[in-house]
Amino acid sequence: MDGRGDGAPRRFRLLFVCTGNICRSPFARFHTRALLEMRLGPRWASWFDVASGGTGAVVGSEMHPLSRAQLGPLATHPDVAAFRARQLPARDVELADLVLTVSRSHRSAVLELEPRALRSTFTVREFARLLGSIDPADHAALPVDPRERAHALVAAALAERGQGAPVDSEDDAIPDPIQGAAAEHAESARLLHEAVRPLVDAIGAGVPWPVRRRPGPPPGQHPGMAPVGPVRRRRCPAARSVRHR
């Protein structure tokens, strides 16, 4: 419970941040929401609020069509169609349980808005790396409830911060595809999927996979979104669809 006395469960608030809020952060928002629903089922996924904002937003703009295309069938969802870019408000940072940014400079911009968010703000790739460094036995000891588990994962990642070898800033960044062609937007989507999937899997690790009434994608594959390719260094060719493992 959230302590408000109204009996409502405490929702976990996840916030993605990029610059214009038209490419990377909205893709991460809608993609993560779809992954949560696939892994947890609609009821448990409803315990999570997933939002996005920009440090220099193209306020009022729709999602970039090339990034939107990476959502596959979800690109026509009413929520995606209704999306409009917005400038990141400090209040959203204050309320967020976890803020994931696309680069270290964006992380710094978030902390300028709300310095008290230091303990809950990471680059998205940094957070995935920190989750990977947590001992499996510690993962197994985390709460079963997905909301409580998400909070525990943030605390565990924070404890791991600064423990490993230094990482180059480029390895903590999702390149901005705004000036690029379809290949750059596909690569951005691939890197974001690679970063957020471990979080979703870790959140859902304590609960069984939901029973599906119709065939769905296997674990590790998109739930109806544009496929994202296997981990690789080179960029994806613009004219070729990228597939999961």
PDB file of C-alpha atoms in Angstrom:
ATOM      1  CA  MET A   1       0.000   0.000   0.000  1.00  0.00           C
ATOM      2  CA  ASP A   2       1.053   3.562  -0.516  1.00  0.00           C
ATOM      3  CA  GLY A   3       0.093   4.783   2.944  1.00  0.00           C
ATOM      4  CA  ARG A   4      -2.651   7.083   1.700  1.00  0.00           C
ATOM      5  CA  GLY A   5      -5.308   5.236   3.687  1.00  0.00           C
ATOM      6  CA  ASP A   6      -7.598   4.685   0.677  1.00  0.00           C
ATOM      7  CA  GLY A   7      -6.689   1.008   0.200  1.00  0.00           C
ATOM      8  CA  ALA A   8      -5.196   1.636  -3.240  1.00  0.00           C
ATOM      9  CA  PRO A   9      -1.970  -0.215  -4.100  1.00  0.00           C
ATOM     10  CA  ARG A  10       1.157   1.874  -4.391  1.00  0.00           C
ATOM     11  CA  ARG A  11       2.028   2.290  -8.056  1.00  0.00           C
ATOM     12  CA  PHE A  12       5.632   2.204  -9.230  1.00  0.00           C
ATOM     13  CA  ARG A  13       6.448   5.273 -11.335  1.00  0.00           C
ATOM     14  CA  LEU A  14       9.002   4.850 -14.128  1.00  0.00           C
ATOM     15  CA  LEU A  15      10.149   7.872 -16.129  1.00  0.00           C
ATOM     16  CA  PHE A  16      12.202   7.913 -19.347  1.00  0.00           C
ATOM     17  CA  VAL A  17      14.053  11.078 -20.382  1.00  0.00           C
ATOM     18  CA  CYS A  18      15.665  12.177 -23.653  1.00  0.00           C
ATOM     19  CA  THR A  19      16.016  15.556 -25.383  1.00  0.00           C
ATOM     20  CA  GLY A  20      13.087  16.236 -27.694  1.00  0.00           C
ATOM     21  CA  ASN A  21      10.707  13.590 -26.298  1.00  0.00           C
ATOM     22  CA  ILE A  22       9.829  12.465 -29.818  1.00  0.00           C
ATOM     23  CA  CYS A  23      12.207   9.526 -30.482  1.00  0.00           C
ATOM     24  CA  ARG A  24      14.002   7.661 -27.736  1.00  0.00           C
ATOM     25  CA  SER A  25      12.000   8.314 -24.573  1.00  0.00           C
ATOM     26  CA  PRO A  26       8.528   7.763 -26.098  1.00  0.00           C
ATOM     27  CA  PHE A  27       9.722   4.560 -27.748  1.00  0.00           C
ATOM     28  CA  ALA A  28      11.078   3.382 -24.386  1.00  0.00           C
ATOM     29  CA  ARG A  29       7.821   4.345 -22.700  1.00  0.00           C
ATOM     30  CA  PHE A  30       5.478   2.460 -25.014  1.00  0.00           C
ATOM     31  CA  HIS A  31       7.821  -0.471 -25.496  1.00  0.00           C
ATOM     32  CA  THR A  32       8.340  -0.936 -21.765  1.00  0.00           C
ATOM     33  CA  ARG A  33       4.612  -0.707 -21.133  1.00  0.00           C
ATOM     34  CA  ALA A  34       4.024  -3.479 -23.693  1.00  0.00           C
ATOM     35  CA  LEU A  35       6.772  -5.642 -22.191  1.00  0.00           C
ATOM     36  CA  LEU A  36       5.316  -5.215 -18.702  1.00  0.00           C
ATOM     37  CA  GLU A  37       1.866  -6.256 -19.882  1.00  0.00           C
ATOM     38  CA  MET A  38       3.332  -9.268 -21.656  1.00  0.00           C
ATOM     39  CA  ARG A  39       5.376 -10.355 -18.635  1.00  0.00           C
ATOM     40  CA  LEU A  40       3.006  -9.475 -15.783  1.00  0.00           C
ATOM     41  CA  GLY A  41      -0.403  -9.508 -17.400  1.00  0.00           C
ATOM     42  CA  PRO A  42      -2.697  -6.458 -17.558  1.00  0.00           C
ATOM     43  CA  ARG A  43      -3.688  -6.422 -13.877  1.00  0.00           C
ATOM     44  CA  TRP A  44      -0.206  -6.452 -12.392  1.00  0.00           C
ATOM     45  CA  ALA A  45       1.137  -4.228 -15.161  1.00  0.00           C
ATOM     46  CA  SER A  46      -1.452  -1.630 -14.148  1.00  0.00           C
ATOM     47  CA  TRP A  47       0.535  -1.162 -10.930  1.00  0.00           C
ATOM     48  CA  PHE A  48       3.238   0.550 -13.018  1.00  0.00           C
ATOM     49  CA  ASP A  49       3.047   4.080 -14.426  1.00  0.00           C
ATOM     50  CA  VAL A  50       5.411   4.583 -17.357  1.00  0.00           C
ATOM     51  CA  ALA A  51       5.954   8.127 -18.615  1.00  0.00           C
ATOM     52  CA  SER A  52       8.471  10.178 -20.600  1.00  0.00           C
ATOM     53  CA  GLY A  53       9.673  13.733 -20.983  1.00  0.00           C
ATOM     54  CA  GLY A  54      12.290  15.843 -22.723  1.00  0.00           C
ATOM     55  CA  THR A  55      14.979  18.168 -21.429  1.00  0.00           C
ATOM     56  CA  GLY A  56      14.506  20.268 -24.576  1.00  0.00           C
ATOM     57  CA  ALA A  57      11.183  18.942 -25.785  1.00  0.00           C
ATOM     58  CA  VAL A  58       9.625  19.701 -29.151  1.00  0.00           C
ATOM     59  CA  VAL A  59       6.511  20.528 -27.173  1.00  0.00           C
ATOM     60  CA  GLY A  60       3.270  19.367 -28.752  1.00  0.00           C
ATOM     61  CA  SER A  61       4.903  17.294 -31.484  1.00  0.00           C
ATOM     62  CA  GLU A  62       3.887  13.763 -32.327  1.00  0.00           C
ATOM     63  CA  MET A  63       6.312  10.893 -31.994  1.00  0.00           C
ATOM     64  CA  HIS A  64       8.861  10.846 -34.836  1.00  0.00           C
ATOM     65  CA  PRO A  65       7.429   8.594 -37.575  1.00  0.00           C
ATOM     66  CA  LEU A  66      10.626   6.540 -37.939  1.00  0.00           C
ATOM     67  CA  SER A  67      10.804   5.854 -34.212  1.00  0.00           C
ATOM     68  CA  ARG A  68       7.079   5.249 -34.083  1.00  0.00           C
ATOM     69  CA  ALA A  69       7.488   2.658 -36.843  1.00  0.00           C
ATOM     70  CA  GLN A  70       9.755   0.665 -34.509  1.00  0.00           C
ATOM     71  CA  LEU A  71       6.670  -0.034 -32.374  1.00  0.00           C
ATOM     72  CA  GLY A  72       5.287  -2.278 -35.117  1.00  0.00           C
ATOM     73  CA  PRO A  73       1.541  -2.949 -34.747  1.00  0.00           C
ATOM     74  CA  LEU A  74       1.491  -0.875 -31.577  1.00  0.00           C
ATOM     75  CA  ALA A  75       2.289   2.216 -33.670  1.00  0.00           C
ATOM     76  CA  THR A  76      -1.428   2.568 -34.446  1.00  0.00           C
ATOM     77  CA  HIS A  77      -2.523   2.234 -30.817  1.00  0.00           C
ATOM     78  CA  PRO A  78      -4.657   5.214 -29.683  1.00  0.00           C
ATOM     79  CA  ASP A  79      -2.199   6.043 -26.878  1.00  0.00           C
ATOM     80  CA  VAL A  80       0.661   6.287 -29.381  1.00  0.00           C
ATOM     81  CA  ALA A  81      -1.441   8.307 -31.809  1.00  0.00           C
ATOM     82  CA  ALA A  82      -2.443  10.700 -29.030  1.00  0.00           C
ATOM     83  CA  PHE A  83       1.113  11.142 -27.752  1.00  0.00           C
ATOM     84  CA  ARG A  84       2.522  14.670 -27.756  1.00  0.00           C
ATOM     85  CA  ALA A  85       6.003  15.693 -26.629  1.00  0.00           C
ATOM     86  CA  ARG A  86       6.306  17.571 -23.362  1.00  0.00           C
ATOM     87  CA  GLN A  87       8.981  19.374 -21.443  1.00  0.00           C
ATOM     88  CA  LEU A  88      10.106  17.405 -18.409  1.00  0.00           C
ATOM     89  CA  PRO A  89       8.597  18.911 -15.242  1.00  0.00           C
ATOM     90  CA  ALA A  90      10.551  18.769 -11.995  1.00  0.00           C
ATOM     91  CA  ARG A  91       7.422  17.418 -10.306  1.00  0.00           C
ATOM     92  CA  ASP A  92       7.582  14.251 -12.449  1.00  0.00           C
ATOM     93  CA  VAL A  93      11.186  13.689 -11.403  1.00  0.00           C
ATOM     94  CA  GLU A  94      10.267  14.223  -7.764  1.00  0.00           C
ATOM     95  CA  LEU A  95       7.472  11.648  -7.915  1.00  0.00           C
ATOM     96  CA  ALA A  96       9.303   9.033  -9.990  1.00  0.00           C
ATOM     97  CA  ASP A  97      10.548   5.871  -8.324  1.00  0.00           C
ATOM     98  CA  LEU A  98      13.034   5.315 -11.149  1.00  0.00           C
ATOM     99  CA  VAL A  99      14.276   7.786 -13.773  1.00  0.00           C
ATOM    100  CA  LEU A 100      16.098   6.319 -16.774  1.00  0.00           C
ATOM    101  CA  THR A 101      17.870   8.700 -19.146  1.00  0.00           C
ATOM    102  CA  VAL A 102      19.426   8.153 -22.569  1.00  0.00           C
ATOM    103  CA  SER A 103      22.821   9.620 -21.640  1.00  0.00           C
ATOM    104  CA  ARG A 104      24.852  10.974 -18.759  1.00  0.00           C
ATOM    105  CA  SER A 105      24.189  14.545 -19.848  1.00  0.00           C
ATOM    106  CA  HIS A 106      20.467  13.891 -19.570  1.00  0.00           C
ATOM    107  CA  ARG A 107      21.014  12.361 -16.154  1.00  0.00           C
ATOM    108  CA  SER A 108      22.791  15.569 -15.123  1.00  0.00           C
ATOM    109  CA  ALA A 109      19.930  17.665 -16.498  1.00  0.00           C
ATOM    110  CA  VAL A 110      17.442  15.640 -14.454  1.00  0.00           C
ATOM    111  CA  LEU A 111      19.479  16.171 -11.292  1.00  0.00           C
ATOM    112  CA  GLU A 112      19.638  19.900 -11.942  1.00  0.00           C
ATOM    113  CA  LEU A 113      15.839  19.878 -11.874  1.00  0.00           C
ATOM    114  CA  GLU A 114      15.654  17.725  -8.754  1.00  0.00           C
ATOM    115  CA  PRO A 115      18.951  17.036  -6.930  1.00  0.00           C
ATOM    116  CA  ARG A 116      17.183  14.727  -4.477  1.00  0.00           C
ATOM    117  CA  ALA A 117      16.576  12.266  -7.337  1.00  0.00           C
ATOM    118  CA  LEU A 118      20.234  11.178  -7.347  1.00  0.00           C
ATOM    119  CA  ARG A 119      19.437   7.819  -5.738  1.00  0.00           C
ATOM    120  CA  SER A 120      16.770   6.955  -8.313  1.00  0.00           C
ATOM    121  CA  THR A 121      18.266   8.365 -11.526  1.00  0.00           C
ATOM    122  CA  PHE A 122      20.440   6.323 -13.898  1.00  0.00           C
ATOM    123  CA  THR A 123      21.132   6.111 -17.588  1.00  0.00           C
ATOM    124  CA  VAL A 124      19.065   3.299 -19.025  1.00  0.00           C
ATOM    125  CA  ARG A 125      22.134   1.314 -20.100  1.00  0.00           C
ATOM    126  CA  GLU A 126      23.823   1.903 -16.753  1.00  0.00           C
ATOM    127  CA  PHE A 127      20.829   0.508 -14.925  1.00  0.00           C
ATOM    128  CA  ALA A 128      20.786  -2.625 -17.086  1.00  0.00           C
ATOM    129  CA  ARG A 129      24.494  -3.114 -16.428  1.00  0.00           C
ATOM    130  CA  LEU A 130      24.023  -2.712 -12.681  1.00  0.00           C
ATOM    131  CA  LEU A 131      21.173  -5.228 -12.668  1.00  0.00           C
ATOM    132  CA  GLY A 132      23.477  -7.684 -14.414  1.00  0.00           C
ATOM    133  CA  SER A 133      26.086  -7.304 -11.675  1.00  0.00           C
ATOM    134  CA  ILE A 134      23.702  -8.226  -8.845  1.00  0.00           C
ATOM    135  CA  ASP A 135      24.394 -11.671  -7.417  1.00  0.00           C
ATOM    136  CA  PRO A 136      21.757 -14.231  -8.551  1.00  0.00           C
ATOM    137  CA  ALA A 137      21.257 -15.233  -4.917  1.00  0.00           C
ATOM    138  CA  ASP A 138      20.368 -11.629  -4.101  1.00  0.00           C
ATOM    139  CA  HIS A 139      17.900 -11.583  -7.001  1.00  0.00           C
ATOM    140  CA  ALA A 140      16.266 -14.722  -5.616  1.00  0.00           C
ATOM    141  CA  ALA A 141      15.844 -13.075  -2.209  1.00  0.00           C
ATOM    142  CA  LEU A 142      13.927 -10.078  -3.560  1.00  0.00           C
ATOM    143  CA  PRO A 143      10.184  -9.702  -2.869  1.00  0.00           C
ATOM    144  CA  VAL A 144       7.739 -11.584  -5.073  1.00  0.00           C
ATOM    145  CA  ASP A 145       5.311  -8.666  -5.451  1.00  0.00           C
ATOM    146  CA  PRO A 146       6.371  -6.887  -8.687  1.00  0.00           C
ATOM    147  CA  ARG A 147       5.968  -3.417  -7.177  1.00  0.00           C
ATOM    148  CA  GLU A 148       8.016  -4.224  -4.093  1.00  0.00           C
ATOM    149  CA  ARG A 149      10.516  -6.049  -6.257  1.00  0.00           C
ATOM    150  CA  ALA A 150      10.919  -2.997  -8.515  1.00  0.00           C
ATOM    151  CA  HIS A 151      11.717  -0.811  -5.507  1.00  0.00           C
ATOM    152  CA  ALA A 152      14.184  -3.406  -4.236  1.00  0.00           C
ATOM    153  CA  LEU A 153      15.863  -3.545  -7.648  1.00  0.00           C
ATOM    154  CA  VAL A 154      16.435   0.220  -7.584  1.00  0.00           C
ATOM    155  CA  ALA A 155      18.029  -0.071  -4.144  1.00  0.00           C
ATOM    156  CA  ALA A 156      20.166  -3.026  -5.258  1.00  0.00           C
ATOM    157  CA  ALA A 157      21.341  -1.205  -8.393  1.00  0.00           C
ATOM    158  CA  LEU A 158      22.211   1.852  -6.308  1.00  0.00           C
ATOM    159  CA  ALA A 159      24.336  -0.332  -4.032  1.00  0.00           C
ATOM    160  CA  GLU A 160      26.221  -1.610  -7.091  1.00  0.00           C
ATOM    161  CA  ARG A 161      26.865   1.862  -8.505  1.00  0.00           C
ATOM    162  CA  GLY A 162      30.556   2.730  -8.511  1.00  0.00           C
ATOM    163  CA  GLN A 163      31.652  -0.808  -7.665  1.00  0.00           C
ATOM    164  CA  GLY A 164      32.764  -1.913 -11.127  1.00  0.00           C
ATOM    165  CA  ALA A 165      35.352  -0.699 -13.595  1.00  0.00           C
ATOM    166  CA  PRO A 166      34.785   2.733 -15.174  1.00  0.00           C
ATOM    167  CA  VAL A 167      32.645   2.743 -18.309  1.00  0.00           C
ATOM    168  CA  ASP A 168      33.055   5.116 -21.228  1.00  0.00           C
ATOM    169  CA  SER A 169      30.254   7.640 -21.542  1.00  0.00           C
ATOM    170  CA  GLU A 170      29.406   6.363 -25.037  1.00  0.00           C
ATOM    171  CA  ASP A 171      28.662   2.950 -23.547  1.00  0.00           C
ATOM    172  CA  ASP A 172      26.088   4.595 -21.299  1.00  0.00           C
ATOM    173  CA  ALA A 173      24.319   6.394 -24.145  1.00  0.00           C
ATOM    174  CA  ILE A 174      21.563   5.687 -26.643  1.00  0.00           C
ATOM    175  CA  PRO A 175      22.575   7.650 -29.786  1.00  0.00           C
ATOM    176  CA  ASP A 176      20.047  10.236 -30.939  1.00  0.00           C
ATOM    177  CA  PRO A 177      18.492   9.073 -34.241  1.00  0.00           C
ATOM    178  CA  ILE A 178      16.688  12.345 -34.951  1.00  0.00           C
ATOM    179  CA  GLN A 179      18.835  13.269 -37.988  1.00  0.00           C
ATOM    180  CA  GLY A 180      19.213   9.689 -39.174  1.00  0.00           C
ATOM    181  CA  ALA A 181      17.388   7.339 -41.497  1.00  0.00           C
ATOM    182  CA  ALA A 182      15.374   4.251 -40.571  1.00  0.00           C
ATOM    183  CA  ALA A 183      18.532   2.318 -39.689  1.00  0.00           C
ATOM    184  CA  GLU A 184      19.463   4.792 -36.935  1.00  0.00           C
ATOM    185  CA  HIS A 185      15.971   4.653 -35.445  1.00  0.00           C
ATOM    186  CA  ALA A 186      16.065   0.841 -35.565  1.00  0.00           C
ATOM    187  CA  GLU A 187      19.422   0.820 -33.811  1.00  0.00           C
ATOM    188  CA  SER A 188      18.148   3.162 -31.109  1.00  0.00           C
ATOM    189  CA  ALA A 189      15.146   0.892 -30.584  1.00  0.00           C
ATOM    190  CA  ARG A 190      17.390  -2.158 -30.414  1.00  0.00           C
ATOM    191  CA  LEU A 191      19.606  -0.611 -27.755  1.00  0.00           C
ATOM    192  CA  LEU A 192      16.611   0.497 -25.723  1.00  0.00           C
ATOM    193  CA  HIS A 193      15.086  -2.961 -25.860  1.00  0.00           C
ATOM    194  CA  GLU A 194      18.417  -4.453 -24.828  1.00  0.00           C
ATOM    195  CA  ALA A 195      18.455  -2.103 -21.815  1.00  0.00           C
ATOM    196  CA  VAL A 196      14.852  -2.302 -20.601  1.00  0.00           C
ATOM    197  CA  ARG A 197      14.245  -6.010 -21.112  1.00  0.00           C
ATOM    198  CA  PRO A 198      16.456  -7.013 -18.139  1.00  0.00           C
ATOM    199  CA  LEU A 199      14.475  -4.649 -15.900  1.00  0.00           C
ATOM    200  CA  VAL A 200      11.131  -6.099 -16.972  1.00  0.00           C
ATOM    201  CA  ASP A 201      12.412  -9.655 -16.604  1.00  0.00           C
ATOM    202  CA  ALA A 202      13.785  -8.874 -13.129  1.00  0.00           C
ATOM    203  CA  ILE A 203      10.515  -7.253 -12.036  1.00  0.00           C
ATOM    204  CA  GLY A 204       8.527 -10.262 -13.152  1.00  0.00           C
ATOM    205  CA  ALA A 205      10.930 -12.946 -11.976  1.00  0.00           C
ATOM    206  CA  GLY A 206       8.929 -13.666  -8.844  1.00  0.00           C
ATOM    207  CA  VAL A 207       5.600 -14.341 -10.554  1.00  0.00           C
ATOM    208  CA  PRO A 208       4.501 -16.903 -13.161  1.00  0.00           C
ATOM    209  CA  TRP A 209       4.005 -15.970 -16.769  1.00  0.00           C
ATOM    210  CA  PRO A 210       0.354 -15.021 -17.344  1.00  0.00           C
ATOM    211  CA  VAL A 211      -1.886 -17.574 -19.024  1.00  0.00           C
ATOM    212  CA  ARG A 212      -2.661 -16.507 -22.586  1.00  0.00           C
ATOM    213  CA  ARG A 213      -5.894 -17.147 -24.382  1.00  0.00           C
ATOM    214  CA  ARG A 214      -4.155 -17.031 -27.723  1.00  0.00           C
ATOM    215  CA  PRO A 215      -0.589 -17.695 -28.808  1.00  0.00           C
ATOM    216  CA  GLY A 216       1.835 -14.950 -27.837  1.00  0.00           C
ATOM    217  CA  PRO A 217       5.520 -14.246 -28.410  1.00  0.00           C
ATOM    218  CA  PRO A 218       7.964 -16.416 -26.484  1.00  0.00           C
ATOM    219  CA  PRO A 219      10.104 -14.969 -23.672  1.00  0.00           C
ATOM    220  CA  GLY A 220      12.703 -12.549 -25.028  1.00  0.00           C
ATOM    221  CA  GLN A 221      10.601 -11.441 -28.002  1.00  0.00           C
ATOM    222  CA  HIS A 222       8.549  -8.311 -28.554  1.00  0.00           C
ATOM    223  CA  PRO A 223       4.833  -8.494 -27.698  1.00  0.00           C
ATOM    224  CA  GLY A 224       3.655  -7.371 -31.142  1.00  0.00           C
ATOM    225  CA  MET A 225       6.070  -4.491 -31.631  1.00  0.00           C
ATOM    226  CA  ALA A 226       8.597  -4.063 -34.408  1.00  0.00           C
ATOM    227  CA  PRO A 227      11.208  -6.796 -33.937  1.00  0.00           C
ATOM    228  CA  VAL A 228      14.535  -5.751 -32.530  1.00  0.00           C
ATOM    229  CA  GLY A 229      17.648  -7.591 -33.594  1.00  0.00           C
ATOM    230  CA  PRO A 230      20.264  -9.579 -31.722  1.00  0.00           C
ATOM    231  CA  VAL A 231      23.066  -7.842 -29.883  1.00  0.00           C
ATOM    232  CA  ARG A 232      25.701  -6.659 -32.344  1.00  0.00           C
ATOM    233  CA  ARG A 233      27.970  -3.699 -32.877  1.00  0.00           C
ATOM    234  CA  ARG A 234      27.228  -2.844 -36.486  1.00  0.00           C
ATOM    235  CA  ARG A 235      24.172  -0.847 -37.423  1.00  0.00           C
ATOM    236  CA  CYS A 236      21.180  -2.515 -38.965  1.00  0.00           C
ATOM    237  CA  PRO A 237      20.721  -2.020 -42.745  1.00  0.00           C
ATOM    238  CA  ALA A 238      17.893   0.412 -43.392  1.00  0.00           C
ATOM    239  CA  ALA A 239      15.973  -1.826 -45.766  1.00  0.00           C
ATOM    240  CA  ARG A 240      16.101  -4.991 -43.698  1.00  0.00           C
ATOM    241  CA  SER A 241      13.730  -5.960 -40.881  1.00  0.00           C
ATOM    242  CA  VAL A 242      15.553  -6.773 -37.675  1.00  0.00           C
ATOM    243  CA  ARG A 243      14.644  -9.992 -35.919  1.00  0.00           C
ATOM    244  CA  HIS A 244      14.956 -11.266 -32.377  1.00  0.00           C
ATOM    245  CA  ARG A 245      16.970 -14.239 -31.441  1.00  0.00           C
TER     246      ARG A 245
END
